[in-house]
């Protein structure tokens, strides 16, 4: 599993609360497929309170992609919504949750703006 992916999810879990998701609630599962193997990351959001695990549990929304594509998104070198439009990511369930969660992903390393860089990433 890529370093940016692991750091991204570990940072979310350490944060415990994310103000940008204060109005969001639901479970979002990321299924990272590589050959016959799938790695799961489950993000549970309760009005901004976050909990991350690697459980393969039922979720309101499931995002499927390759570990390489998610690594690009988690590092800020790629954009999740653009990856979905290209067909590099699939979404089943509630797409509104995807739009809300997009706010917490880092922007490009050279960007200035509202998208946050996750802790542990070099700026």
C-alpha atoms as an extended CHARMM CRD file, in Angstrom:
* protein
*
       123  EXT
         1         1  UNK       CA              0.0000000000        0.0000000000        0.0000000000  PROA      1               0.0000000000
         2         2  UNK       CA              1.3220000000        3.4360000000       -0.8920000000  PROA      2               0.0000000000
         3         3  UNK       CA              2.7350000000        5.7450000000        1.7140000000  PROA      3               0.0000000000
         4         4  UNK       CA              0.4310000000        8.6550000000        0.8090000000  PROA      4               0.0000000000
         5         5  UNK       CA             -2.6480000000        6.4280000000        1.1070000000  PROA      5               0.0000000000
         6         6  UNK       CA             -1.6790000000        5.1180000000        4.5400000000  PROA      6               0.0000000000
         7         7  UNK       CA             -0.6940000000        8.6030000000        5.7750000000  PROA      7               0.0000000000
         8         8  UNK       CA             -3.9480000000       10.0670000000        4.4680000000  PROA      8               0.0000000000
         9         9  UNK       CA             -6.1520000000        7.5950000000        6.3470000000  PROA      9               0.0000000000
        10        10  UNK       CA             -4.0040000000        7.5930000000        9.4980000000  PROA      10              0.0000000000
        11        11  UNK       CA             -4.1720000000       11.3920000000        9.5760000000  PROA      11              0.0000000000
        12        12  UNK       CA             -7.9580000000       11.3510000000        9.2710000000  PROA      12              0.0000000000
        13        13  UNK       CA             -8.1810000000        8.9010000000       12.1460000000  PROA      13              0.0000000000
        14        14  UNK       CA             -5.8290000000       11.0110000000       14.3130000000  PROA      14              0.0000000000
        15        15  UNK       CA             -7.7860000000       14.1780000000       13.5470000000  PROA      15              0.0000000000
        16        16  UNK       CA            -10.9280000000       12.6950000000       15.0040000000  PROA      16              0.0000000000
        17        17  UNK       CA            -12.9410000000       15.7270000000       13.8970000000  PROA      17              0.0000000000
        18        18  UNK       CA            -13.0150000000       17.5840000000       10.5930000000  PROA      18              0.0000000000
        19        19  UNK       CA            -14.9110000000       20.9120000000       10.5340000000  PROA      19              0.0000000000
        20        20  UNK       CA            -15.3160000000       20.7250000000        6.7400000000  PROA      20              0.0000000000
        21        21  UNK       CA            -17.5240000000       17.6430000000        7.3070000000  PROA      21              0.0000000000
        22        22  UNK       CA            -19.5710000000       19.0560000000       10.2120000000  PROA      22              0.0000000000
        23        23  UNK       CA            -22.7930000000       18.6340000000        8.2070000000  PROA      23              0.0000000000
        24        24  UNK       CA            -21.9240000000       15.1870000000        6.8620000000  PROA      24              0.0000000000
        25        25  UNK       CA            -22.7740000000       11.7520000000        8.2220000000  PROA      25              0.0000000000
        26        26  UNK       CA            -22.3660000000        8.3320000000        6.6770000000  PROA      26              0.0000000000
        27        27  UNK       CA            -19.9940000000        5.5040000000        5.8920000000  PROA      27              0.0000000000
        28        28  UNK       CA            -17.6840000000        5.6540000000        2.9050000000  PROA      28              0.0000000000
        29        29  UNK       CA            -15.6720000000        2.5760000000        1.9690000000  PROA      29              0.0000000000
        30        30  UNK       CA            -12.6950000000        2.7280000000       -0.3570000000  PROA      30              0.0000000000
        31        31  UNK       CA            -12.0120000000       -0.5900000000       -2.1150000000  PROA      31              0.0000000000
        32        32  UNK       CA             -8.5330000000       -0.5440000000       -3.6300000000  PROA      32              0.0000000000
        33        33  UNK       CA             -8.3160000000       -3.3760000000       -6.1700000000  PROA      33              0.0000000000
        34        34  UNK       CA             -5.0510000000       -4.8770000000       -7.3580000000  PROA      34              0.0000000000
        35        35  UNK       CA             -5.5020000000       -8.1360000000       -9.2090000000  PROA      35              0.0000000000
        36        36  UNK       CA             -7.4360000000      -10.5620000000       -7.0000000000  PROA      36              0.0000000000
        37        37  UNK       CA             -6.5790000000       -8.6070000000       -3.8350000000  PROA      37              0.0000000000
        38        38  UNK       CA             -8.7190000000       -5.7770000000       -2.4290000000  PROA      38              0.0000000000
        39        39  UNK       CA             -7.6750000000       -3.5050000000        0.4200000000  PROA      39              0.0000000000
        40        40  UNK       CA            -10.5130000000       -1.7810000000        2.2770000000  PROA      40              0.0000000000
        41        41  UNK       CA            -10.5260000000        1.5540000000        4.0910000000  PROA      41              0.0000000000
        42        42  UNK       CA            -13.7470000000        2.4750000000        5.8900000000  PROA      42              0.0000000000
        43        43  UNK       CA            -14.3410000000        6.1320000000        6.7630000000  PROA      43              0.0000000000
        44        44  UNK       CA            -17.1880000000        6.6780000000        9.2110000000  PROA      44              0.0000000000
        45        45  UNK       CA            -18.4000000000       10.2670000000        9.5210000000  PROA      45              0.0000000000
        46        46  UNK       CA            -20.7980000000       11.4520000000       12.2190000000  PROA      46              0.0000000000
        47        47  UNK       CA            -21.3370000000       15.2040000000       11.8560000000  PROA      47              0.0000000000
        48        48  UNK       CA            -17.6140000000       15.7690000000       11.3440000000  PROA      48              0.0000000000
        49        49  UNK       CA            -16.4060000000       13.1370000000       13.8180000000  PROA      49              0.0000000000
        50        50  UNK       CA            -14.1910000000       10.6950000000       11.9460000000  PROA      50              0.0000000000
        51        51  UNK       CA            -13.2500000000        7.0860000000       12.4720000000  PROA      51              0.0000000000
        52        52  UNK       CA            -11.1080000000        5.0870000000       10.0520000000  PROA      52              0.0000000000
        53        53  UNK       CA            -10.6210000000        1.3380000000        9.9430000000  PROA      53              0.0000000000
        54        54  UNK       CA             -9.7230000000       -1.2990000000        7.3850000000  PROA      54              0.0000000000
        55        55  UNK       CA            -12.9660000000       -3.1990000000        7.8820000000  PROA      55              0.0000000000
        56        56  UNK       CA            -14.9380000000       -4.6060000000        4.9740000000  PROA      56              0.0000000000
        57        57  UNK       CA            -18.3190000000       -3.4510000000        6.2980000000  PROA      57              0.0000000000
        58        58  UNK       CA            -21.4650000000       -2.1780000000        4.6580000000  PROA      58              0.0000000000
        59        59  UNK       CA            -21.2300000000        1.4760000000        3.6260000000  PROA      59              0.0000000000
        60        60  UNK       CA            -23.5240000000        4.1820000000        2.2690000000  PROA      60              0.0000000000
        61        61  UNK       CA            -21.0520000000        4.8150000000       -0.5410000000  PROA      61              0.0000000000
        62        62  UNK       CA            -18.3270000000        2.5880000000       -1.9820000000  PROA      62              0.0000000000
        63        63  UNK       CA            -15.5090000000        3.9300000000       -4.1240000000  PROA      63              0.0000000000
        64        64  UNK       CA            -13.5170000000        1.4090000000       -6.1280000000  PROA      64              0.0000000000
        65        65  UNK       CA            -10.1760000000        2.1050000000       -7.7820000000  PROA      65              0.0000000000
        66        66  UNK       CA             -6.6230000000        0.8540000000       -8.0470000000  PROA      66              0.0000000000
        67        67  UNK       CA             -4.0800000000        1.5310000000       -5.2920000000  PROA      67              0.0000000000
        68        68  UNK       CA             -2.0260000000        3.5620000000       -7.7970000000  PROA      68              0.0000000000
        69        69  UNK       CA             -4.9120000000        5.8860000000       -8.6780000000  PROA      69              0.0000000000
        70        70  UNK       CA             -5.8250000000        6.3850000000       -5.0170000000  PROA      70              0.0000000000
        71        71  UNK       CA             -2.1670000000        7.0830000000       -4.1790000000  PROA      71              0.0000000000
        72        72  UNK       CA             -2.2450000000        9.9200000000       -6.7320000000  PROA      72              0.0000000000
        73        73  UNK       CA             -5.4210000000       11.3630000000       -5.2020000000  PROA      73              0.0000000000
        74        74  UNK       CA             -4.2280000000       10.9670000000       -1.5920000000  PROA      74              0.0000000000
        75        75  UNK       CA             -0.9510000000       12.7360000000       -2.3970000000  PROA      75              0.0000000000
        76        76  UNK       CA             -2.6520000000       15.6430000000       -4.1810000000  PROA      76              0.0000000000
        77        77  UNK       CA             -1.1170000000       14.7270000000       -7.5440000000  PROA      77              0.0000000000
        78        78  UNK       CA             -4.5110000000       13.5560000000       -8.8290000000  PROA      78              0.0000000000
        79        79  UNK       CA             -8.1350000000       14.6060000000       -8.4850000000  PROA      79              0.0000000000
        80        80  UNK       CA            -10.7610000000       12.1020000000       -7.3670000000  PROA      80              0.0000000000
        81        81  UNK       CA            -13.6710000000       13.6720000000       -9.2500000000  PROA      81              0.0000000000
        82        82  UNK       CA            -11.6050000000       13.7910000000      -12.4490000000  PROA      82              0.0000000000
        83        83  UNK       CA            -10.6610000000       10.1190000000      -11.9320000000  PROA      83              0.0000000000
        84        84  UNK       CA            -14.3650000000        9.2520000000      -11.6200000000  PROA      84              0.0000000000
        85        85  UNK       CA            -15.2040000000       11.1300000000      -14.8100000000  PROA      85              0.0000000000
        86        86  UNK       CA            -12.4130000000        9.2500000000      -16.6530000000  PROA      86              0.0000000000
        87        87  UNK       CA            -13.7730000000        5.9420000000      -15.3610000000  PROA      87              0.0000000000
        88        88  UNK       CA            -10.6870000000        5.2590000000      -13.2090000000  PROA      88              0.0000000000
        89        89  UNK       CA            -12.8780000000        5.2100000000      -10.0740000000  PROA      89              0.0000000000
        90        90  UNK       CA            -16.3210000000        3.7280000000       -9.5970000000  PROA      90              0.0000000000
        91        91  UNK       CA            -18.9140000000        4.9510000000       -7.1170000000  PROA      91              0.0000000000
        92        92  UNK       CA            -21.9180000000        3.0530000000       -5.8270000000  PROA      92              0.0000000000
        93        93  UNK       CA            -24.3480000000        4.4220000000       -3.3010000000  PROA      93              0.0000000000
        94        94  UNK       CA            -24.8040000000        8.0420000000       -2.2420000000  PROA      94              0.0000000000
        95        95  UNK       CA            -22.7770000000       10.3580000000       -4.5250000000  PROA      95              0.0000000000
        96        96  UNK       CA            -23.4460000000       13.3610000000       -2.2500000000  PROA      96              0.0000000000
        97        97  UNK       CA            -21.1040000000       11.8280000000        0.3270000000  PROA      97              0.0000000000
        98        98  UNK       CA            -18.3420000000       11.7050000000       -2.3030000000  PROA      98              0.0000000000
        99        99  UNK       CA            -18.7620000000       15.4140000000       -3.0280000000  PROA      99              0.0000000000
       100       100  UNK       CA            -18.6270000000       16.2680000000        0.6910000000  PROA      100             0.0000000000
       101       101  UNK       CA            -15.5430000000       14.1150000000        1.3270000000  PROA      101             0.0000000000
       102       102  UNK       CA            -13.7150000000       15.5590000000       -1.7070000000  PROA      102             0.0000000000
       103       103  UNK       CA            -13.0850000000       18.6720000000        0.4510000000  PROA      103             0.0000000000
       104       104  UNK       CA            -10.6550000000       16.8390000000        2.7370000000  PROA      104             0.0000000000
       105       105  UNK       CA             -8.3440000000       15.5470000000        0.0230000000  PROA      105             0.0000000000
       106       106  UNK       CA             -5.1430000000       17.5140000000       -0.5530000000  PROA      106             0.0000000000
       107       107  UNK       CA             -4.8480000000       19.7710000000       -3.5580000000  PROA      107             0.0000000000
       108       108  UNK       CA             -1.8930000000       19.7670000000       -5.9190000000  PROA      108             0.0000000000
       109       109  UNK       CA              1.4220000000       20.3840000000       -4.1170000000  PROA      109             0.0000000000
       110       110  UNK       CA              1.8470000000       23.7310000000       -5.9020000000  PROA      110             0.0000000000
       111       111  UNK       CA             -1.7160000000       24.9910000000       -5.3610000000  PROA      111             0.0000000000
       112       112  UNK       CA             -2.8270000000       27.8060000000       -3.1150000000  PROA      112             0.0000000000
       113       113  UNK       CA             -6.3730000000       27.4630000000       -1.9220000000  PROA      113             0.0000000000
       114       114  UNK       CA             -8.8750000000       26.0020000000        0.4680000000  PROA      114             0.0000000000
       115       115  UNK       CA             -8.0520000000       22.3030000000       -0.0100000000  PROA      115             0.0000000000
       116       116  UNK       CA             -5.9890000000       21.1370000000        2.9410000000  PROA      116             0.0000000000
       117       117  UNK       CA             -2.7680000000       19.1770000000        2.8770000000  PROA      117             0.0000000000
       118       118  UNK       CA             -2.9480000000       16.2780000000        5.2730000000  PROA      118             0.0000000000
       119       119  UNK       CA             -0.5040000000       16.2540000000        8.1540000000  PROA      119             0.0000000000
       120       120  UNK       CA              2.7320000000       14.4660000000        7.4660000000  PROA      120             0.0000000000
       121       121  UNK       CA              2.8930000000       15.5460000000        3.8340000000  PROA      121             0.0000000000
       122       122  UNK       CA              5.7620000000       17.7740000000        2.7970000000  PROA      122             0.0000000000
       123       123  UNK       CA              4.5510000000       21.1190000000        1.4870000000  PROA      123             0.0000000000
